[in-house]
Amino acid sequence: MNSSNESHSAQIGDSIVSDWLVIDQEHLSEFGHSTYLDPAYVDLSVSKNNALGPTLVDGFMLLSLLVYFDFANPVAHVEGGYGFNYGFDRVRFTEPVFVNEAVRVRRTVVAIQEKTPTRTLITYDITLEVQREEPVTAMVARWIVMTIDGASEGAAQA
């Protein structure tokens, strides 16, 4: 069921493209530290068969950047509300991204499903591009976010 919920501002077809964000070594190292990642997994210079070149950005770091891009430029705004990561239907990493390259995200609303009067699932098609001579698609995903109208939900529970 696709519907339009008045508690959020999203409409099917709404799309937004972020600004470019450079992924630096400091943030990659912090991501590796926070996920207990062995540096050898992201530093391809450790390998003698260094086919991909300099330091590779982990795909899960790229995926985690969706939260940053969503807060920086929300597609759906819920006044007095908030969103939760509900999950992904699919994720594909289609091009390697390296330290000091810039990425941007295009998000398009593809489905809106009201679960309750105060909770709505919003599904986005995501394309993450890496800046090269021409932008290249590095990741595609279908992301589902549960938006909750906190003010209304709180009043209903009171």
JSON list of C-alpha atoms in Angstrom, two decimals:
[
{"chain": "A", "resi": 1, "resn": "MET", "atom": "CA", "xyz": [0.00, 0.00, 0.00]},
{"chain": "A", "resi": 2, "resn": "ASN", "atom": "CA", "xyz": [1.44, 3.34, -0.99]},
{"chain": "A", "resi": 3, "resn": "SER", "atom": "CA", "xyz": [-0.04, 6.37, 0.67]},
{"chain": "A", "resi": 4, "resn": "SER", "atom": "CA", "xyz": [0.82, 9.91, 1.54]},
{"chain": "A", "resi": 5, "resn": "ASN", "atom": "CA", "xyz": [1.06, 10.64, 5.24]},
{"chain": "A", "resi": 6, "resn": "GLU", "atom": "CA", "xyz": [0.52, 14.26, 6.22]},
{"chain": "A", "resi": 7, "resn": "SER", "atom": "CA", "xyz": [2.98, 13.92, 9.13]},
{"chain": "A", "resi": 8, "resn": "HIS", "atom": "CA", "xyz": [5.98, 13.94, 6.76]},
{"chain": "A", "resi": 9, "resn": "SER", "atom": "CA", "xyz": [6.89, 16.00, 3.73]},
{"chain": "A", "resi": 10, "resn": "ALA", "atom": "CA", "xyz": [8.02, 13.24, 1.32]},
{"chain": "A", "resi": 11, "resn": "GLN", "atom": "CA", "xyz": [6.26, 12.40, -1.92]},
{"chain": "A", "resi": 12, "resn": "ILE", "atom": "CA", "xyz": [7.01, 9.54, -4.30]},
{"chain": "A", "resi": 13, "resn": "GLY", "atom": "CA", "xyz": [9.48, 10.79, -6.89]},
{"chain": "A", "resi": 14, "resn": "ASP", "atom": "CA", "xyz": [11.09, 13.39, -4.61]},
{"chain": "A", "resi": 15, "resn": "SER", "atom": "CA", "xyz": [14.83, 13.36, -5.25]},
{"chain": "A", "resi": 16, "resn": "ILE", "atom": "CA", "xyz": [17.82, 15.17, -3.81]},
{"chain": "A", "resi": 17, "resn": "VAL", "atom": "CA", "xyz": [21.52, 15.17, -4.69]},
{"chain": "A", "resi": 18, "resn": "SER", "atom": "CA", "xyz": [24.02, 15.95, -1.96]},
{"chain": "A", "resi": 19, "resn": "ASP", "atom": "CA", "xyz": [27.15, 18.04, -2.13]},
{"chain": "A", "resi": 20, "resn": "TRP", "atom": "CA", "xyz": [30.45, 16.24, -2.66]},
{"chain": "A", "resi": 21, "resn": "LEU", "atom": "CA", "xyz": [32.19, 14.92, 0.46]},
{"chain": "A", "resi": 22, "resn": "VAL", "atom": "CA", "xyz": [35.90, 14.03, 0.47]},
{"chain": "A", "resi": 23, "resn": "ILE", "atom": "CA", "xyz": [36.67, 10.86, 2.42]},
{"chain": "A", "resi": 24, "resn": "ASP", "atom": "CA", "xyz": [39.95, 11.43, 4.23]},
{"chain": "A", "resi": 25, "resn": "GLN", "atom": "CA", "xyz": [42.36, 9.00, 5.87]},
{"chain": "A", "resi": 26, "resn": "GLU", "atom": "CA", "xyz": [41.49, 10.21, 9.37]},
{"chain": "A", "resi": 27, "resn": "HIS", "atom": "CA", "xyz": [37.82, 9.25, 8.96]},
{"chain": "A", "resi": 28, "resn": "LEU", "atom": "CA", "xyz": [38.71, 5.92, 7.32]},
{"chain": "A", "resi": 29, "resn": "SER", "atom": "CA", "xyz": [41.04, 5.13, 10.23]},
{"chain": "A", "resi": 30, "resn": "GLU", "atom": "CA", "xyz": [38.35, 6.10, 12.77]},
{"chain": "A", "resi": 31, "resn": "PHE", "atom": "CA", "xyz": [35.85, 3.88, 10.96]},
{"chain": "A", "resi": 32, "resn": "GLY", "atom": "CA", "xyz": [38.32, 1.01, 11.00]},
{"chain": "A", "resi": 33, "resn": "HIS", "atom": "CA", "xyz": [38.97, 1.53, 14.70]},
{"chain": "A", "resi": 34, "resn": "SER", "atom": "CA", "xyz": [35.26, 1.69, 15.58]},
{"chain": "A", "resi": 35, "resn": "THR", "atom": "CA", "xyz": [34.54, -1.53, 13.66]},
{"chain": "A", "resi": 36, "resn": "TYR", "atom": "CA", "xyz": [37.63, -3.39, 14.91]},
{"chain": "A", "resi": 37, "resn": "LEU", "atom": "CA", "xyz": [38.84, -3.62, 11.32]},
{"chain": "A", "resi": 38, "resn": "ASP", "atom": "CA", "xyz": [42.41, -4.78, 10.76]},
{"chain": "A", "resi": 39, "resn": "PRO", "atom": "CA", "xyz": [44.23, -1.98, 8.85]},
{"chain": "A", "resi": 40, "resn": "ALA", "atom": "CA", "xyz": [45.54, -4.57, 6.38]},
{"chain": "A", "resi": 41, "resn": "TYR", "atom": "CA", "xyz": [41.99, -5.01, 5.05]},
{"chain": "A", "resi": 42, "resn": "VAL", "atom": "CA", "xyz": [41.72, -1.40, 3.87]},
{"chain": "A", "resi": 43, "resn": "ASP", "atom": "CA", "xyz": [45.38, -0.58, 3.18]},
{"chain": "A", "resi": 44, "resn": "LEU", "atom": "CA", "xyz": [46.11, -2.28, -0.12]},
{"chain": "A", "resi": 45, "resn": "SER", "atom": "CA", "xyz": [49.74, -1.15, 0.00]},
{"chain": "A", "resi": 46, "resn": "VAL", "atom": "CA", "xyz": [50.23, -4.10, 2.37]},
{"chain": "A", "resi": 47, "resn": "SER", "atom": "CA", "xyz": [49.55, -6.41, -0.57]},
{"chain": "A", "resi": 48, "resn": "LYS", "atom": "CA", "xyz": [52.26, -7.19, -3.10]},
{"chain": "A", "resi": 49, "resn": "ASN", "atom": "CA", "xyz": [49.53, -7.53, -5.75]},
{"chain": "A", "resi": 50, "resn": "ASN", "atom": "CA", "xyz": [48.26, -3.99, -5.32]},
{"chain": "A", "resi": 51, "resn": "ALA", "atom": "CA", "xyz": [45.91, -4.07, -8.33]},
{"chain": "A", "resi": 52, "resn": "LEU", "atom": "CA", "xyz": [43.48, -1.48, -6.97]},
{"chain": "A", "resi": 53, "resn": "GLY", "atom": "CA", "xyz": [46.00, 1.18, -6.01]},
{"chain": "A", "resi": 54, "resn": "PRO", "atom": "CA", "xyz": [46.00, 3.35, -2.88]},
{"chain": "A", "resi": 55, "resn": "THR", "atom": "CA", "xyz": [43.97, 2.97, 0.31]},
{"chain": "A", "resi": 56, "resn": "LEU", "atom": "CA", "xyz": [40.53, 1.54, -0.34]},
{"chain": "A", "resi": 57, "resn": "VAL", "atom": "CA", "xyz": [37.45, 2.88, 1.48]},
{"chain": "A", "resi": 58, "resn": "ASP", "atom": "CA", "xyz": [35.47, 0.02, 3.04]},
{"chain": "A", "resi": 59, "resn": "GLY", "atom": "CA", "xyz": [32.02, -0.51, 1.52]},
{"chain": "A", "resi": 60, "resn": "PHE", "atom": "CA", "xyz": [30.40, -0.49, 4.94]},
{"chain": "A", "resi": 61, "resn": "MET", "atom": "CA", "xyz": [31.87, 2.97, 5.54]},
{"chain": "A", "resi": 62, "resn": "LEU", "atom": "CA", "xyz": [30.24, 4.15, 2.32]},
{"chain": "A", "resi": 63, "resn": "LEU", "atom": "CA", "xyz": [26.96, 2.64, 3.49]},
{"chain": "A", "resi": 64, "resn": "SER", "atom": "CA", "xyz": [27.27, 4.32, 6.89]},
{"chain": "A", "resi": 65, "resn": "LEU", "atom": "CA", "xyz": [27.72, 7.72, 5.20]},
{"chain": "A", "resi": 66, "resn": "LEU", "atom": "CA", "xyz": [24.04, 7.58, 4.21]},
{"chain": "A", "resi": 67, "resn": "VAL", "atom": "CA", "xyz": [23.21, 8.72, 7.74]},
{"chain": "A", "resi": 68, "resn": "TYR", "atom": "CA", "xyz": [25.45, 11.79, 7.31]},
{"chain": "A", "resi": 69, "resn": "PHE", "atom": "CA", "xyz": [23.92, 12.64, 3.93]},
{"chain": "A", "resi": 70, "resn": "ASP", "atom": "CA", "xyz": [20.38, 12.18, 5.28]},
{"chain": "A", "resi": 71, "resn": "PHE", "atom": "CA", "xyz": [20.95, 14.52, 8.23]},
{"chain": "A", "resi": 72, "resn": "ALA", "atom": "CA", "xyz": [22.74, 17.08, 6.02]},
{"chain": "A", "resi": 73, "resn": "ASN", "atom": "CA", "xyz": [19.89, 17.18, 3.44]},
{"chain": "A", "resi": 74, "resn": "PRO", "atom": "CA", "xyz": [16.76, 15.33, 4.52]},
{"chain": "A", "resi": 75, "resn": "VAL", "atom": "CA", "xyz": [14.35, 14.32, 1.77]},
{"chain": "A", "resi": 76, "resn": "ALA", "atom": "CA", "xyz": [11.52, 13.66, 4.23]},
{"chain": "A", "resi": 77, "resn": "HIS", "atom": "CA", "xyz": [11.01, 15.96, 7.17]},
{"chain": "A", "resi": 78, "resn": "VAL", "atom": "CA", "xyz": [8.84, 14.95, 10.12]},
{"chain": "A", "resi": 79, "resn": "GLU", "atom": "CA", "xyz": [8.02, 17.97, 12.29]},
{"chain": "A", "resi": 80, "resn": "GLY", "atom": "CA", "xyz": [8.59, 16.86, 15.88]},
{"chain": "A", "resi": 81, "resn": "GLY", "atom": "CA", "xyz": [9.48, 13.40, 14.64]},
{"chain": "A", "resi": 82, "resn": "TYR", "atom": "CA", "xyz": [12.42, 11.22, 13.86]},
{"chain": "A", "resi": 83, "resn": "GLY", "atom": "CA", "xyz": [13.50, 8.38, 11.62]},
{"chain": "A", "resi": 84, "resn": "PHE", "atom": "CA", "xyz": [14.95, 4.95, 12.26]},
{"chain": "A", "resi": 85, "resn": "ASN", "atom": "CA", "xyz": [17.02, 2.84, 9.91]},
{"chain": "A", "resi": 86, "resn": "TYR", "atom": "CA", "xyz": [14.56, 0.04, 9.06]},
{"chain": "A", "resi": 87, "resn": "GLY", "atom": "CA", "xyz": [16.97, -1.79, 6.76]},
{"chain": "A", "resi": 88, "resn": "PHE", "atom": "CA", "xyz": [17.97, -2.36, 3.16]},
{"chain": "A", "resi": 89, "resn": "ASP", "atom": "CA", "xyz": [16.36, -4.44, 0.45]},
{"chain": "A", "resi": 90, "resn": "ARG", "atom": "CA", "xyz": [19.63, -4.54, -1.46]},
{"chain": "A", "resi": 91, "resn": "VAL", "atom": "CA", "xyz": [23.09, -3.02, -1.55]},
{"chain": "A", "resi": 92, "resn": "ARG", "atom": "CA", "xyz": [25.68, -3.34, -4.31]},
{"chain": "A", "resi": 93, "resn": "PHE", "atom": "CA", "xyz": [29.20, -1.88, -4.37]},
{"chain": "A", "resi": 94, "resn": "THR", "atom": "CA", "xyz": [29.96, -1.36, -8.06]},
{"chain": "A", "resi": 95, "resn": "GLU", "atom": "CA", "xyz": [33.18, 0.67, -8.08]},
{"chain": "A", "resi": 96, "resn": "PRO", "atom": "CA", "xyz": [36.03, 1.01, -5.58]},
{"chain": "A", "resi": 97, "resn": "VAL", "atom": "CA", "xyz": [36.40, 4.31, -3.74]},
{"chain": "A", "resi": 98, "resn": "PHE", "atom": "CA", "xyz": [39.76, 5.43, -2.38]},
{"chain": "A", "resi": 99, "resn": "VAL", "atom": "CA", "xyz": [40.91, 7.84, 0.33]},
{"chain": "A", "resi": 100, "resn": "ASN", "atom": "CA", "xyz": [40.80, 11.50, -0.73]},
{"chain": "A", "resi": 101, "resn": "GLU", "atom": "CA", "xyz": [38.15, 10.87, -3.37]},
{"chain": "A", "resi": 102, "resn": "ALA", "atom": "CA", "xyz": [34.86, 12.74, -3.14]},
{"chain": "A", "resi": 103, "resn": "VAL", "atom": "CA", "xyz": [31.47, 11.05, -3.08]},
{"chain": "A", "resi": 104, "resn": "ARG", "atom": "CA", "xyz": [27.91, 12.29, -3.28]},
{"chain": "A", "resi": 105, "resn": "VAL", "atom": "CA", "xyz": [24.52, 10.64, -2.88]},
{"chain": "A", "resi": 106, "resn": "ARG", "atom": "CA", "xyz": [21.34, 10.83, -4.91]},
{"chain": "A", "resi": 107, "resn": "ARG", "atom": "CA", "xyz": [18.22, 9.74, -2.97]},
{"chain": "A", "resi": 108, "resn": "THR", "atom": "CA", "xyz": [14.83, 9.24, -4.58]},
{"chain": "A", "resi": 109, "resn": "VAL", "atom": "CA", "xyz": [11.63, 8.34, -2.73]},
{"chain": "A", "resi": 110, "resn": "VAL", "atom": "CA", "xyz": [10.17, 5.25, -4.43]},
{"chain": "A", "resi": 111, "resn": "ALA", "atom": "CA", "xyz": [7.54, 4.13, -1.90]},
{"chain": "A", "resi": 112, "resn": "ILE", "atom": "CA", "xyz": [5.64, 5.47, 1.09]},
{"chain": "A", "resi": 113, "resn": "GLN", "atom": "CA", "xyz": [3.75, 3.00, 3.26]},
{"chain": "A", "resi": 114, "resn": "GLU", "atom": "CA", "xyz": [1.73, 4.07, 6.28]},
{"chain": "A", "resi": 115, "resn": "LYS", "atom": "CA", "xyz": [2.09, 1.41, 8.98]},
{"chain": "A", "resi": 116, "resn": "THR", "atom": "CA", "xyz": [0.10, 3.23, 11.68]},
{"chain": "A", "resi": 117, "resn": "PRO", "atom": "CA", "xyz": [-1.25, 6.79, 11.87]},
{"chain": "A", "resi": 118, "resn": "THR", "atom": "CA", "xyz": [2.09, 7.88, 13.41]},
{"chain": "A", "resi": 119, "resn": "ARG", "atom": "CA", "xyz": [4.56, 5.52, 11.67]},
{"chain": "A", "resi": 120, "resn": "THR", "atom": "CA", "xyz": [5.45, 5.51, 8.00]},
{"chain": "A", "resi": 121, "resn": "LEU", "atom": "CA", "xyz": [7.98, 3.51, 5.99]},
{"chain": "A", "resi": 122, "resn": "ILE", "atom": "CA", "xyz": [9.75, 5.57, 3.35]},
{"chain": "A", "resi": 123, "resn": "THR", "atom": "CA", "xyz": [11.78, 3.65, 0.75]},
{"chain": "A", "resi": 124, "resn": "TYR", "atom": "CA", "xyz": [14.61, 5.36, -1.10]},
{"chain": "A", "resi": 125, "resn": "ASP", "atom": "CA", "xyz": [16.63, 4.35, -4.12]},
{"chain": "A", "resi": 126, "resn": "ILE", "atom": "CA", "xyz": [20.20, 5.39, -3.36]},
{"chain": "A", "resi": 127, "resn": "THR", "atom": "CA", "xyz": [23.03, 6.03, -5.80]},
{"chain": "A", "resi": 128, "resn": "LEU", "atom": "CA", "xyz": [26.43, 6.93, -4.36]},
{"chain": "A", "resi": 129, "resn": "GLU", "atom": "CA", "xyz": [28.79, 8.42, -6.94]},
{"chain": "A", "resi": 130, "resn": "VAL", "atom": "CA", "xyz": [32.54, 8.92, -6.80]},
{"chain": "A", "resi": 131, "resn": "GLN", "atom": "CA", "xyz": [33.97, 12.03, -8.43]},
{"chain": "A", "resi": 132, "resn": "ARG", "atom": "CA", "xyz": [36.25, 11.15, -11.30]},
{"chain": "A", "resi": 133, "resn": "GLU", "atom": "CA", "xyz": [36.49, 12.88, -14.73]},
{"chain": "A", "resi": 134, "resn": "GLU", "atom": "CA", "xyz": [32.78, 12.11, -14.85]},
{"chain": "A", "resi": 135, "resn": "PRO", "atom": "CA", "xyz": [30.84, 10.90, -11.78]},
{"chain": "A", "resi": 136, "resn": "VAL", "atom": "CA", "xyz": [30.90, 7.09, -11.52]},
{"chain": "A", "resi": 137, "resn": "THR", "atom": "CA", "xyz": [28.34, 5.02, -9.63]},
{"chain": "A", "resi": 138, "resn": "ALA", "atom": "CA", "xyz": [30.13, 3.31, -6.73]},
{"chain": "A", "resi": 139, "resn": "MET", "atom": "CA", "xyz": [27.16, 1.99, -4.73]},
{"chain": "A", "resi": 140, "resn": "VAL", "atom": "CA", "xyz": [23.46, 1.42, -5.26]},
{"chain": "A", "resi": 141, "resn": "ALA", "atom": "CA", "xyz": [21.00, 0.54, -2.52]},
{"chain": "A", "resi": 142, "resn": "ARG", "atom": "CA", "xyz": [17.34, 0.47, -1.59]},
{"chain": "A", "resi": 143, "resn": "TRP", "atom": "CA", "xyz": [17.04, 1.97, 1.91]},
{"chain": "A", "resi": 144, "resn": "ILE", "atom": "CA", "xyz": [13.96, 1.83, 4.12]},
{"chain": "A", "resi": 145, "resn": "VAL", "atom": "CA", "xyz": [13.47, 4.36, 6.92]},
{"chain": "A", "resi": 146, "resn": "MET", "atom": "CA", "xyz": [10.69, 4.25, 9.52]},
{"chain": "A", "resi": 147, "resn": "THR", "atom": "CA", "xyz": [9.56, 7.80, 10.27]},
{"chain": "A", "resi": 148, "resn": "ILE", "atom": "CA", "xyz": [7.76, 8.37, 13.54]},
{"chain": "A", "resi": 149, "resn": "ASP", "atom": "CA", "xyz": [5.63, 11.39, 14.33]},
{"chain": "A", "resi": 150, "resn": "GLY", "atom": "CA", "xyz": [6.93, 11.76, 17.88]},
{"chain": "A", "resi": 151, "resn": "ALA", "atom": "CA", "xyz": [4.56, 14.53, 18.92]},
{"chain": "A", "resi": 152, "resn": "SER", "atom": "CA", "xyz": [1.44, 12.63, 17.83]},
{"chain": "A", "resi": 153, "resn": "GLU", "atom": "CA", "xyz": [2.70, 9.30, 19.11]},
{"chain": "A", "resi": 154, "resn": "GLY", "atom": "CA", "xyz": [3.51, 10.82, 22.50]},
{"chain": "A", "resi": 155, "resn": "ALA", "atom": "CA", "xyz": [0.06, 12.41, 22.72]},
{"chain": "A", "resi": 156, "resn": "ALA", "atom": "CA", "xyz": [-1.61, 9.11, 21.80]},
{"chain": "A", "resi": 157, "resn": "GLN", "atom": "CA", "xyz": [0.24, 7.33, 24.63]},
{"chain": "A", "resi": 158, "resn": "ALA", "atom": "CA", "xyz": [-0.54, 10.03, 27.22]}
]
